[in-house]
Amino acid sequence: MYTSPPKKIKSAICNGIAIILMVGFNTFGYADDIDVLKPLDSGDITLNGYIGYKIEKSEENRLKQVNYEELVDPFIDQTEDDYRWRCEFWGKITRSAAASYRYSLDTELKGILDDTVQGILGTQRPDGSISTYPPDKQYDGGWDIWGRKYVFLGLARYYDYVSESSEVLQAMVDAADCIMEHIGPHPK
């Protein structure tokens, strides 16, 4: 059983975690050539003690407990017109889960991520859009583009940290092309 450290130590540890998160998991290590830096591979670092415990508990008690299907449902239904930001939740949690997977290489979490990414890709319309808004409410100045940004960021994090899937890459290209077609640069 883990016992919690004193408040002053907790504060220092939390500040350390914040620094790690700001830098991200793109920690750099030395390559064979002294003049070259390269990112460490997934799983090369293991954090123990308080930080390791908190990361493990976050993965077990939050990231693996989310009902990812419920986060995909608004993209299937496309009925969001009340500006409640459901469009952003899938991307935000997927980004967190992918970063956690990159650290832990947990196979259960990878399966969850693979499934939810397939779910979101299944909502992509022929024009490339992935949106919670009905077609007549898209691009109306609401939260549609904001939500698409988070879908894109979730897919990009999955691609970078979990699986360099050509299907995911093509979906991101199609989604970006769709946005550019509607709100891109003015013709010259």
CSV table of C-alpha atoms in Angstrom, one decimal:
chain,number,residue,atom,x,y,z
A,1,MET,CA,0.0,0.0,0.0
A,2,TYR,CA,1.3,3.4,-1.0
A,3,THR,CA,1.2,6.2,1.6
A,4,SER,CA,0.9,9.8,0.6
A,5,PRO,CA,3.9,12.1,1.1
A,6,PRO,CA,3.7,15.3,3.1
A,7,LYS,CA,2.0,18.3,1.5
A,8,LYS,CA,5.3,20.2,0.8
A,9,ILE,CA,6.7,17.2,-1.0
A,10,LYS,CA,3.4,16.7,-2.9
A,11,SER,CA,3.6,20.2,-4.1
A,12,ALA,CA,7.2,19.8,-5.4
A,13,ILE,CA,6.2,16.5,-7.0
A,14,CYS,CA,3.1,18.1,-8.7
A,15,ASN,CA,5.3,20.9,-10.0
A,16,GLY,CA,7.7,18.3,-11.4
A,17,ILE,CA,4.8,16.5,-13.1
A,18,ALA,CA,3.7,19.8,-14.6
A,19,ILE,CA,7.1,20.3,-16.0
A,20,ILE,CA,7.2,16.8,-17.5
A,21,LEU,CA,3.8,17.3,-19.0
A,22,MET,CA,4.7,20.7,-20.5
A,23,VAL,CA,7.8,19.2,-22.1
A,24,GLY,CA,5.7,16.2,-23.0
A,25,PHE,CA,6.9,12.7,-23.4
A,26,ASN,CA,9.2,13.7,-26.2
A,27,THR,CA,12.2,13.4,-23.8
A,28,PHE,CA,15.5,13.4,-25.7
A,29,GLY,CA,18.5,11.2,-25.1
A,30,TYR,CA,21.9,10.9,-26.8
A,31,ALA,CA,22.3,8.9,-29.9
A,32,ASP,CA,25.6,7.2,-30.9
A,33,ASP,CA,26.9,10.4,-32.4
A,34,ILE,CA,27.4,13.0,-29.7
A,35,ASP,CA,26.1,15.7,-32.1
A,36,VAL,CA,22.7,14.0,-32.6
A,37,LEU,CA,19.7,13.9,-30.3
A,38,LYS,CA,16.9,11.5,-30.8
A,39,PRO,CA,13.7,10.9,-29.0
A,40,LEU,CA,13.7,8.0,-26.6
A,41,ASP,CA,11.6,5.0,-27.6
A,42,SER,CA,8.3,4.3,-26.0
A,43,GLY,CA,8.7,2.4,-22.8
A,44,ASP,CA,12.4,3.5,-22.3
A,45,ILE,CA,11.5,5.4,-19.1
A,46,THR,CA,9.7,4.0,-16.0
A,47,LEU,CA,8.6,6.3,-13.2
A,48,ASN,CA,8.3,4.9,-9.8
A,49,GLY,CA,7.1,6.2,-6.4
A,50,TYR,CA,4.5,8.9,-6.2
A,51,ILE,CA,4.5,9.9,-9.9
A,52,GLY,CA,4.5,6.4,-11.2
A,53,TYR,CA,1.7,5.5,-8.9
A,54,LYS,CA,-0.4,8.5,-10.0
A,55,ILE,CA,0.2,7.7,-13.7
A,56,GLU,CA,-0.8,4.1,-13.2
A,57,LYS,CA,-3.9,5.0,-11.3
A,58,SER,CA,-4.9,7.6,-13.9
A,59,GLU,CA,-4.6,5.0,-16.6
A,60,GLU,CA,-6.5,2.3,-14.7
A,61,ASN,CA,-9.2,4.4,-13.0
A,62,ARG,CA,-9.8,7.0,-15.7
A,63,LEU,CA,-8.5,6.2,-19.2
A,64,LYS,CA,-9.5,2.6,-19.2
A,65,GLN,CA,-12.9,3.4,-17.6
A,66,VAL,CA,-14.2,5.9,-20.1
A,67,ASN,CA,-17.0,4.8,-22.3
A,68,TYR,CA,-15.4,5.7,-25.6
A,69,GLU,CA,-18.5,4.6,-27.6
A,70,GLU,CA,-20.5,7.3,-25.9
A,71,LEU,CA,-17.8,9.8,-27.1
A,72,VAL,CA,-18.2,8.6,-30.7
A,73,ASP,CA,-22.0,8.7,-30.6
A,74,PRO,CA,-22.4,12.5,-31.2
A,75,PHE,CA,-20.3,12.1,-34.4
A,76,ILE,CA,-22.7,9.4,-35.6
A,77,ASP,CA,-25.8,11.3,-34.6
A,78,GLN,CA,-24.6,14.7,-35.8
A,79,THR,CA,-27.3,16.5,-33.8
A,80,GLU,CA,-25.2,18.9,-31.8
A,81,ASP,CA,-26.7,22.4,-32.2
A,82,ASP,CA,-26.8,23.5,-28.6
A,83,TYR,CA,-23.1,24.5,-28.3
A,84,ARG,CA,-22.3,22.1,-25.5
A,85,TRP,CA,-18.9,21.2,-26.9
A,86,ARG,CA,-19.4,17.4,-27.1
A,87,CYS,CA,-17.4,17.8,-30.3
A,88,GLU,CA,-14.1,18.2,-28.3
A,89,PHE,CA,-14.4,15.4,-25.8
A,90,TRP,CA,-13.3,12.5,-28.0
A,91,GLY,CA,-10.2,14.2,-29.1
A,92,LYS,CA,-9.1,15.3,-25.7
A,93,ILE,CA,-9.5,12.0,-24.0
A,94,THR,CA,-7.9,10.2,-26.9
A,95,ARG,CA,-4.9,12.5,-26.8
A,96,SER,CA,-4.5,11.7,-23.1
A,97,ALA,CA,-4.9,7.9,-23.6
A,98,ALA,CA,-2.4,7.9,-26.5
A,99,ALA,CA,0.2,9.7,-24.4
A,100,SER,CA,-0.4,7.3,-21.5
A,101,TYR,CA,0.0,4.4,-23.9
A,102,ARG,CA,3.3,5.7,-25.2
A,103,TYR,CA,4.6,5.7,-21.6
A,104,SER,CA,3.1,2.4,-20.4
A,105,LEU,CA,2.7,0.3,-23.6
A,106,ASP,CA,-0.3,-1.2,-22.0
A,107,THR,CA,-1.9,-3.6,-24.5
A,108,GLU,CA,-5.4,-3.2,-23.0
A,109,LEU,CA,-5.2,0.5,-23.5
A,110,LYS,CA,-3.9,0.1,-27.0
A,111,GLY,CA,-7.0,-2.1,-27.8
A,112,ILE,CA,-9.3,0.6,-26.5
A,113,LEU,CA,-7.5,3.2,-28.6
A,114,ASP,CA,-7.6,1.1,-31.7
A,115,ASP,CA,-11.3,0.5,-31.2
A,116,THR,CA,-12.2,4.2,-30.6
A,117,VAL,CA,-10.1,5.4,-33.5
A,118,GLN,CA,-11.9,2.9,-35.8
A,119,GLY,CA,-15.2,4.2,-34.4
A,120,ILE,CA,-14.4,7.8,-35.1
A,121,LEU,CA,-13.1,7.0,-38.6
A,122,GLY,CA,-16.4,5.2,-39.3
A,123,THR,CA,-18.2,8.6,-38.8
A,124,GLN,CA,-16.2,10.4,-41.5
A,125,ARG,CA,-18.4,11.6,-44.3
A,126,PRO,CA,-17.6,11.3,-48.0
A,127,ASP,CA,-16.5,15.0,-48.0
A,128,GLY,CA,-13.9,14.2,-45.3
A,129,SER,CA,-15.7,15.9,-42.4
A,130,ILE,CA,-15.8,14.4,-38.9
A,131,SER,CA,-18.3,16.5,-37.0
A,132,THR,CA,-20.9,16.4,-34.3
A,133,TYR,CA,-22.9,19.1,-36.1
A,134,PRO,CA,-25.6,18.5,-38.7
A,135,PRO,CA,-24.4,19.6,-42.2
A,136,ASP,CA,-26.5,22.7,-42.2
A,137,LYS,CA,-25.0,23.9,-38.9
A,138,GLN,CA,-21.4,23.3,-39.8
A,139,TYR,CA,-19.1,26.3,-40.5
A,140,ASP,CA,-21.7,28.6,-38.9
A,141,GLY,CA,-19.3,30.2,-36.4
A,142,GLY,CA,-20.2,27.8,-33.6
A,143,TRP,CA,-18.0,25.2,-32.0
A,144,ASP,CA,-17.8,22.9,-35.1
A,145,ILE,CA,-14.3,23.8,-36.2
A,146,TRP,CA,-13.1,23.8,-32.5
A,147,GLY,CA,-14.4,20.2,-32.2
A,148,ARG,CA,-12.8,19.2,-35.5
A,149,LYS,CA,-9.5,20.5,-34.2
A,150,TYR,CA,-9.7,18.1,-31.3
A,151,VAL,CA,-10.6,15.2,-33.5
A,152,PHE,CA,-7.6,16.0,-35.6
A,153,LEU,CA,-5.3,16.3,-32.6
A,154,GLY,CA,-6.6,13.0,-31.2
A,155,LEU,CA,-6.0,11.3,-34.5
A,156,ALA,CA,-2.5,12.9,-34.8
A,157,ARG,CA,-1.5,11.8,-31.3
A,158,TYR,CA,-2.8,8.3,-32.0
A,159,TYR,CA,-0.8,8.2,-35.3
A,160,ASP,CA,2.4,9.5,-33.6
A,161,TYR,CA,2.2,7.5,-30.3
A,162,VAL,CA,0.2,4.4,-31.0
A,163,SER,CA,0.1,3.3,-34.7
A,164,GLU,CA,1.4,4.9,-37.9
A,165,SER,CA,-1.8,3.8,-39.7
A,166,SER,CA,-2.1,4.9,-43.3
A,167,GLU,CA,-5.9,4.9,-42.8
A,168,VAL,CA,-5.6,7.4,-40.0
A,169,LEU,CA,-3.2,9.6,-42.0
A,170,GLN,CA,-5.6,9.6,-44.9
A,171,ALA,CA,-8.5,10.5,-42.7
A,172,MET,CA,-6.5,13.5,-41.3
A,173,VAL,CA,-5.7,14.6,-44.8
A,174,ASP,CA,-9.3,14.3,-45.9
A,175,ALA,CA,-10.5,16.2,-42.9
A,176,ALA,CA,-8.0,19.0,-43.4
A,177,ASP,CA,-8.9,19.2,-47.1
A,178,CYS,CA,-12.6,19.4,-46.2
A,179,ILE,CA,-12.0,22.4,-43.9
A,180,MET,CA,-9.7,24.1,-46.4
A,181,GLU,CA,-12.4,23.7,-49.1
A,182,HIS,CA,-14.9,25.5,-46.9
A,183,ILE,CA,-12.9,28.1,-45.0
A,184,GLY,CA,-9.5,28.0,-46.6
A,185,PRO,CA,-7.6,30.8,-48.4
A,186,HIS,CA,-9.5,33.0,-50.8
A,187,PRO,CA,-8.8,32.3,-54.5
A,188,LYS,CA,-6.2,34.6,-56.1
